[in-house]
Short mmCIF file of C-alpha atoms in Angstrom, two decimals:
data_model
loop_
_atom_site.label_atom_id
_atom_site.label_comp_id
_atom_site.label_asym_id
_atom_site.label_seq_id
_atom_site.Cartn_x
_atom_site.Cartn_y
_atom_site.Cartn_z
CA MET C 1 -15.27 -18.59 0.92
CA THR C 2 -16.81 -18.97 -2.54
CA GLN C 3 -15.86 -16.50 -5.28
CA GLY C 4 -19.38 -15.05 -5.12
CA GLY C 5 -19.13 -14.71 -1.36
CA ARG C 6 -15.71 -13.12 -1.69
CA ALA C 7 -17.02 -10.58 -4.21
CA GLN C 8 -19.89 -9.69 -1.88
CA ALA C 9 -17.49 -9.28 1.05
CA GLU C 10 -15.15 -7.13 -0.99
CA ALA C 11 -18.03 -4.85 -1.92
CA SER C 12 -18.96 -4.19 1.72
CA ALA C 13 -15.87 -4.62 3.91
CA PRO C 14 -12.97 -2.17 4.27
CA PHE C 15 -9.47 -3.12 3.16
CA THR C 16 -10.57 -5.74 0.64
CA GLY C 17 -9.99 -6.30 -3.06
CA LEU C 18 -7.17 -4.65 -5.00
CA LEU C 19 -5.77 -1.65 -3.12
CA ALA C 20 -3.48 0.63 -5.12
CA TYR C 21 -0.73 2.65 -3.43
CA PRO C 22 0.29 5.56 -5.67
CA ILE C 23 3.54 7.45 -5.48
CA THR C 24 3.32 11.09 -4.43
CA PRO C 25 4.46 12.89 -7.61
CA LEU C 26 6.88 15.77 -7.24
CA ALA C 27 7.43 18.74 -9.52
CA ASP C 28 10.43 21.07 -9.64
CA ALA C 29 12.18 21.84 -6.35
CA ASP C 30 10.49 18.83 -4.70
CA ALA C 31 7.09 20.55 -4.70
CA LEU C 32 3.95 18.43 -4.68
CA ASP C 33 2.37 17.83 -8.08
CA LEU C 34 -1.23 17.37 -7.01
CA ASP C 35 -2.54 17.32 -10.58
CA ALA C 36 -0.31 14.34 -11.38
CA LEU C 37 -1.44 12.62 -8.18
CA GLY C 38 -5.06 13.22 -9.10
CA ARG C 39 -4.55 11.63 -12.50
CA LEU C 40 -2.89 8.58 -10.95
CA VAL C 41 -5.77 8.09 -8.53
CA ASP C 42 -8.42 8.71 -11.17
CA ASP C 43 -6.77 6.29 -13.63
CA ALA C 44 -6.57 3.58 -10.98
CA VAL C 45 -10.21 4.00 -9.96
CA ARG C 46 -11.38 4.01 -13.58
CA ALA C 47 -9.40 0.82 -14.22
CA GLY C 48 -11.34 -0.90 -11.44
CA VAL C 49 -9.17 -0.99 -8.32
CA ASP C 50 -11.17 -1.43 -5.12
CA GLY C 51 -9.48 1.32 -3.15
CA VAL C 52 -6.53 3.70 -2.95
CA VAL C 53 -4.01 4.20 -0.14
CA VAL C 54 -1.89 7.37 -0.04
CA LEU C 55 1.19 8.32 1.97
CA ALA C 56 2.31 4.76 2.70
CA SER C 57 5.69 3.33 1.64
CA SER C 58 5.04 3.83 -2.08
CA GLY C 59 3.77 7.34 -1.38
CA ASP C 60 6.81 8.11 0.81
CA GLY C 61 4.60 9.51 3.56
CA ARG C 62 7.53 10.14 5.92
CA ALA C 63 8.79 12.87 3.55
CA PHE C 64 5.91 15.34 3.94
CA ASP C 65 4.94 17.80 6.65
CA ASP C 66 1.41 18.10 8.01
CA ALA C 67 0.30 20.75 5.53
CA GLU C 68 1.60 18.75 2.58
CA ARG C 69 -0.03 15.57 3.86
CA ASP C 70 -3.34 17.39 4.08
CA GLN C 71 -3.00 18.55 0.47
CA VAL C 72 -2.23 15.01 -0.68
CA VAL C 73 -5.22 13.50 1.12
CA ARG C 74 -7.65 16.16 -0.12
CA ALA C 75 -6.43 15.89 -3.72
CA ALA C 76 -6.67 12.11 -3.62
CA ARG C 77 -10.11 12.29 -2.00
CA GLU C 78 -11.41 14.47 -4.82
CA ALA C 79 -9.89 12.24 -7.50
CA ALA C 80 -11.10 8.99 -5.93
CA GLY C 81 -14.74 10.03 -5.99
CA ALA C 82 -16.85 7.32 -4.38
CA ALA C 83 -13.99 4.81 -4.24
CA PRO C 84 -12.56 4.07 -0.79
CA LEU C 85 -9.57 6.23 0.12
CA HIS C 86 -7.28 5.15 2.95
CA VAL C 87 -4.39 7.08 4.44
CA ALA C 88 -1.19 5.74 5.98
CA VAL C 89 -0.59 7.46 9.31
CA SER C 90 2.67 5.91 10.53
CA ALA C 91 5.12 8.07 12.50
CA PRO C 92 7.79 7.55 15.17
CA SER C 93 5.58 8.71 18.06
CA THR C 94 2.04 7.95 19.18
CA ARG C 95 1.25 11.67 19.31
CA GLN C 96 2.23 12.07 15.65
CA VAL C 97 0.27 9.01 14.59
CA VAL C 98 -2.87 10.26 16.32
CA ARG C 99 -2.40 13.70 14.77
CA HIS C 100 -2.09 12.13 11.31
CA ALA C 101 -5.19 10.00 11.93
CA LEU C 102 -7.34 12.95 12.97
CA ALA C 103 -6.14 15.03 10.03
CA ALA C 104 -6.90 12.19 7.61
CA GLU C 105 -10.40 11.84 9.05
CA ARG C 106 -11.06 15.58 8.64
CA ALA C 107 -9.83 15.44 5.04
CA GLY C 108 -12.29 12.71 4.11
CA ALA C 109 -10.40 9.44 4.49
CA ASP C 110 -12.38 6.21 4.71
CA GLY C 111 -9.76 4.25 6.61
CA LEU C 112 -6.31 4.35 8.18
CA VAL C 113 -3.23 2.20 7.54
CA LEU C 114 -0.68 1.93 10.34
CA ALA C 115 2.79 0.39 10.42
CA PRO C 116 4.09 0.68 14.00
CA PHE C 117 7.73 1.67 14.21
CA ALA C 118 10.25 3.48 16.39
CA TYR C 119 14.04 3.65 16.63
CA ALA C 120 14.10 0.22 18.26
CA PRO C 121 11.78 -2.71 17.57
CA LEU C 122 8.54 -2.45 19.50
CA VAL C 123 6.96 -5.23 21.58
CA ASP C 124 3.34 -6.39 21.75
CA PRO C 125 2.15 -4.18 24.65
CA GLU C 126 3.63 -1.08 22.97
CA VAL C 127 2.03 -1.93 19.64
CA ALA C 128 -1.30 -2.63 21.30
CA GLY C 129 -1.11 0.71 23.11
CA LEU C 130 -0.44 2.52 19.84
CA VAL C 131 -3.38 0.88 18.08
CA ARG C 132 -5.69 1.62 21.00
CA ALA C 133 -4.62 5.27 21.04
CA VAL C 134 -5.55 5.62 17.36
CA ALA C 135 -8.84 3.78 17.85
CA ASP C 136 -9.72 6.01 20.82
CA ALA C 137 -9.06 9.12 18.75
CA SER C 138 -10.75 8.16 15.48
CA ASP C 139 -13.71 5.98 14.51
CA LEU C 140 -12.20 5.16 11.10
CA PRO C 141 -11.42 1.49 10.46
CA LEU C 142 -7.76 0.62 10.83
CA CYS C 143 -5.52 -1.69 8.81
CA PHE C 144 -2.40 -3.03 10.53
CA TYR C 145 0.57 -2.78 8.13
CA ASN C 146 2.98 -5.53 9.16
CA LYS C 147 6.55 -4.81 7.97
CA PRO C 148 8.86 -7.08 9.99
CA LEU C 149 11.94 -6.62 7.78
CA GLN C 150 11.74 -2.84 8.09
CA THR C 151 10.45 -2.41 11.65
CA GLY C 152 11.83 -5.46 13.45
CA TYR C 153 8.31 -6.25 14.67
CA ASP C 154 6.17 -9.14 13.38
CA VAL C 155 2.55 -9.15 14.48
CA THR C 156 1.15 -12.36 15.92
CA PRO C 157 -2.28 -13.87 15.21
CA GLU C 158 -3.01 -13.71 18.93
CA LEU C 159 -2.52 -9.93 19.07
CA LEU C 160 -4.71 -9.45 16.00
CA VAL C 161 -7.51 -11.36 17.72
CA GLU C 162 -7.20 -9.14 20.79
CA LEU C 163 -7.11 -5.90 18.80
CA ALA C 164 -9.98 -6.90 16.52
CA ALA C 165 -12.15 -7.47 19.59
CA THR C 166 -11.25 -4.24 21.38
CA THR C 167 -10.39 -1.60 18.74
CA THR C 168 -11.31 -0.41 15.24
CA LEU C 169 -8.86 -2.86 13.63
CA ARG C 170 -10.52 -4.26 10.49
CA GLY C 171 -7.62 -5.28 8.28
CA VAL C 172 -4.05 -6.56 8.23
CA LYS C 173 -1.50 -6.17 5.47
CA ASP C 174 1.11 -8.92 5.68
CA PRO C 175 4.07 -9.80 3.42
CA ALA C 176 3.16 -12.49 0.91
CA ALA C 177 6.71 -13.86 1.25
CA LEU C 178 9.70 -13.36 3.51
CA PRO C 179 13.11 -15.10 3.51
CA SER C 180 12.19 -16.69 6.84
CA ARG C 181 8.57 -17.24 5.83
CA PRO C 182 8.37 -17.96 2.10
CA ASP C 183 4.66 -18.77 2.12
CA ALA C 184 1.81 -16.42 2.94
CA ARG C 185 0.14 -17.10 6.29
CA VAL C 186 -3.39 -16.11 5.34
CA ASP C 187 -5.11 -18.88 7.29
CA GLU C 188 -3.01 -18.22 10.41
CA LEU C 189 -4.11 -14.58 10.45
CA ARG C 190 -7.80 -15.30 9.91
CA THR C 191 -9.67 -13.32 12.57
CA GLU C 192 -13.37 -12.53 12.64
CA GLY C 193 -14.02 -9.08 11.21
CA VAL C 194 -10.47 -8.60 9.89
CA ALA C 195 -9.61 -8.67 6.19
CA VAL C 196 -6.31 -10.45 5.53
CA GLY C 197 -4.36 -8.70 2.79
CA LEU C 198 -0.98 -9.44 1.22
CA SER C 199 1.78 -7.23 -0.15
CA GLY C 200 4.88 -7.73 -2.29
CA ASP C 201 4.49 -7.33 -6.03
CA VAL C 202 6.84 -10.14 -7.05
CA ALA C 203 4.84 -12.62 -4.99
CA LEU C 204 1.44 -11.16 -5.89
CA THR C 205 2.15 -11.32 -9.62
CA GLY C 206 3.57 -14.81 -9.13
CA ASP C 207 1.70 -17.43 -7.15
CA ALA C 208 0.60 -15.67 -3.95
CA PRO C 209 -2.91 -16.61 -2.77
CA LEU C 210 -5.81 -14.30 -3.53
CA ALA C 211 -6.49 -13.54 0.17
CA ASP C 212 -9.06 -10.86 0.97
CA ALA C 213 -6.90 -8.13 -0.49
CA TRP C 214 -3.76 -7.31 -2.39
CA HIS C 215 -1.94 -4.13 -1.35
CA THR C 216 0.38 -2.89 -4.10
CA GLY C 217 2.25 0.17 -5.30
CA LEU C 218 2.61 -1.22 -8.81
CA ALA C 219 -1.17 -1.38 -9.23
CA ALA C 220 -1.27 2.42 -9.19
CA LEU C 221 1.07 2.56 -12.20
CA ALA C 222 -0.28 -0.41 -14.17
CA PRO C 223 -3.85 -0.61 -12.88
CA ALA C 224 -5.48 -2.21 -15.91
CA GLU C 225 -3.04 -5.13 -15.89
CA TYR C 226 -3.30 -5.60 -12.13
CA VAL C 227 -7.10 -5.50 -12.12
CA ALA C 228 -7.15 -8.08 -14.92
CA LEU C 229 -4.69 -10.28 -13.02
CA ARG C 230 -6.69 -10.31 -9.79
CA ARG C 231 -9.98 -10.88 -11.61
CA SER C 232 -8.58 -13.76 -13.64
CA ARG C 233 -7.10 -15.29 -10.47
CA ALA C 234 -10.46 -14.95 -8.71
CA ALA C 235 -12.21 -16.58 -11.65
CA GLY C 236 -9.77 -19.48 -11.65
CA VAL C 237 -8.54 -18.84 -15.18
CA PRO C 238 -5.66 -21.27 -15.81
CA GLY C 239 -2.28 -20.12 -17.06
CA PRO C 240 -0.79 -16.63 -17.16
CA THR C 241 -1.84 -14.12 -19.79
CA ALA C 242 0.65 -11.98 -21.69
CA GLU C 243 -0.29 -9.05 -19.46
CA ALA C 244 0.26 -11.09 -16.29
CA THR C 245 3.65 -12.29 -17.52
CA TRP C 246 4.66 -8.71 -18.30
CA LEU C 247 3.46 -7.51 -14.90
CA HIS C 248 5.55 -10.17 -13.14
CA GLU C 249 8.61 -9.17 -15.17
CA LEU C 250 8.00 -5.54 -14.24
CA ALA C 251 7.66 -6.42 -10.54
CA ARG C 252 10.95 -8.30 -10.64
CA ALA C 253 12.71 -5.35 -12.29
CA VAL C 254 11.38 -2.91 -9.70
CA GLY C 255 12.31 -5.35 -6.95
CA VAL C 256 16.04 -5.24 -7.66
CA LEU C 257 16.15 -1.44 -7.35
CA ARG C 258 15.63 0.93 -4.45
CA PRO C 259 11.87 0.74 -3.86
CA VAL C 260 10.49 4.30 -3.83
CA SER C 261 13.07 5.57 -6.32
CA ALA C 262 12.21 2.71 -8.69
CA LEU C 263 8.51 3.56 -8.62
CA HIS C 264 9.22 7.20 -9.44
CA ALA C 265 11.51 6.22 -12.30
CA LEU C 266 8.93 3.75 -13.60
CA ALA C 267 6.22 6.39 -13.33
CA ARG C 268 8.18 8.74 -15.58
CA LEU C 269 8.66 5.98 -18.15
CA LEU C 270 4.91 5.39 -18.10
CA GLY C 271 4.17 9.07 -18.74
CA VAL C 272 3.56 10.29 -15.19
CA ARG C 273 4.96 13.73 -14.48
CA THR C 274 7.26 13.42 -11.47
CA GLY C 275 10.81 13.96 -10.35
CA PRO C 276 12.72 11.59 -8.06
CA PRO C 277 11.49 11.15 -4.48
CA ARG C 278 12.83 13.33 -1.71
CA GLY C 279 16.08 12.43 -0.02
CA PRO C 280 17.59 10.44 1.46
CA TRP C 281 16.31 8.36 -1.49
CA LEU C 282 18.64 8.69 -4.49
CA PRO C 283 17.45 8.69 -8.10
CA VAL C 284 17.66 5.37 -9.95
CA PRO C 285 20.99 5.22 -11.85
CA ASP C 286 21.04 5.04 -15.63
CA ASP C 287 21.44 1.27 -15.79
CA GLY C 288 18.41 0.83 -13.56
CA VAL C 289 16.35 3.16 -15.74
CA ALA C 290 17.46 1.15 -18.78
CA LEU C 291 16.32 -2.06 -17.07
CA LEU C 292 12.88 -0.59 -16.41
CA ARG C 293 12.64 0.89 -19.90
CA GLY C 294 13.36 -2.50 -21.44
CA VAL C 295 10.41 -4.01 -19.60
CA VAL C 296 8.11 -1.06 -20.29
CA ASP C 297 8.90 -1.33 -24.00
CA ARG C 298 7.63 -4.92 -23.95
CA ARG C 299 4.25 -3.96 -22.52
CA PRO C 300 1.59 -5.99 -24.37
#
């Protein structure tokens, strides 16, 4: 696809471009801080991200009850304005996933993001049944969030083809790198009507391919740098800029810490009002905060 064709596709297709995954900020006593969330979403949209996804891994969606989830989606919807807003709906049971999907649709979501998981790794027929149940309940486009290290399930290109033909599946989010699969498999996952997106900030800020989309929690905290990085990569600009080098250093620092806790600690260093995430996540220890602060202080 040419860069012009890619830009046109990203303007019209769901789950394309740079998709930012904000944390869910918390105030005292673990209460939601919806004003802080609204500012994160607004800042990301103003910086030029192509969409926002709430309540996924970065947003620690498993930590919130139905009423809190509804507040998060509605606050993000208001802050996002006309920008696409997608909602992660993962849960341990199909009934919960469908409930989350319907609630997200009522609250104004433009799309759904689903990582299938249970207390044992699922198999293809179970995953297909879950996706079909969501598609039967909601007309919103669905992005398959593939997390093999965390769920023990790795989606196959063959299943994506089947689901794209029979359900509302319109995107896939795949790791840009895994220990067993160090290179992104964008071409393998190419399926008509499905946007192939990549995740993993260390790889994305390194040498991961552009793909149809980048899905990233860090883009919600450093949106200007991430937007500039993706645009320069799309334009074929040679060599890393100072901002891109800093962003890669930041991704590496976050990557050696506990993921959600690190994003909350980084958010505070960047001026976002939030406490640590809810347990069982633990706050980042002092040496980890110092590591992040050292990188933040070198921001170009």
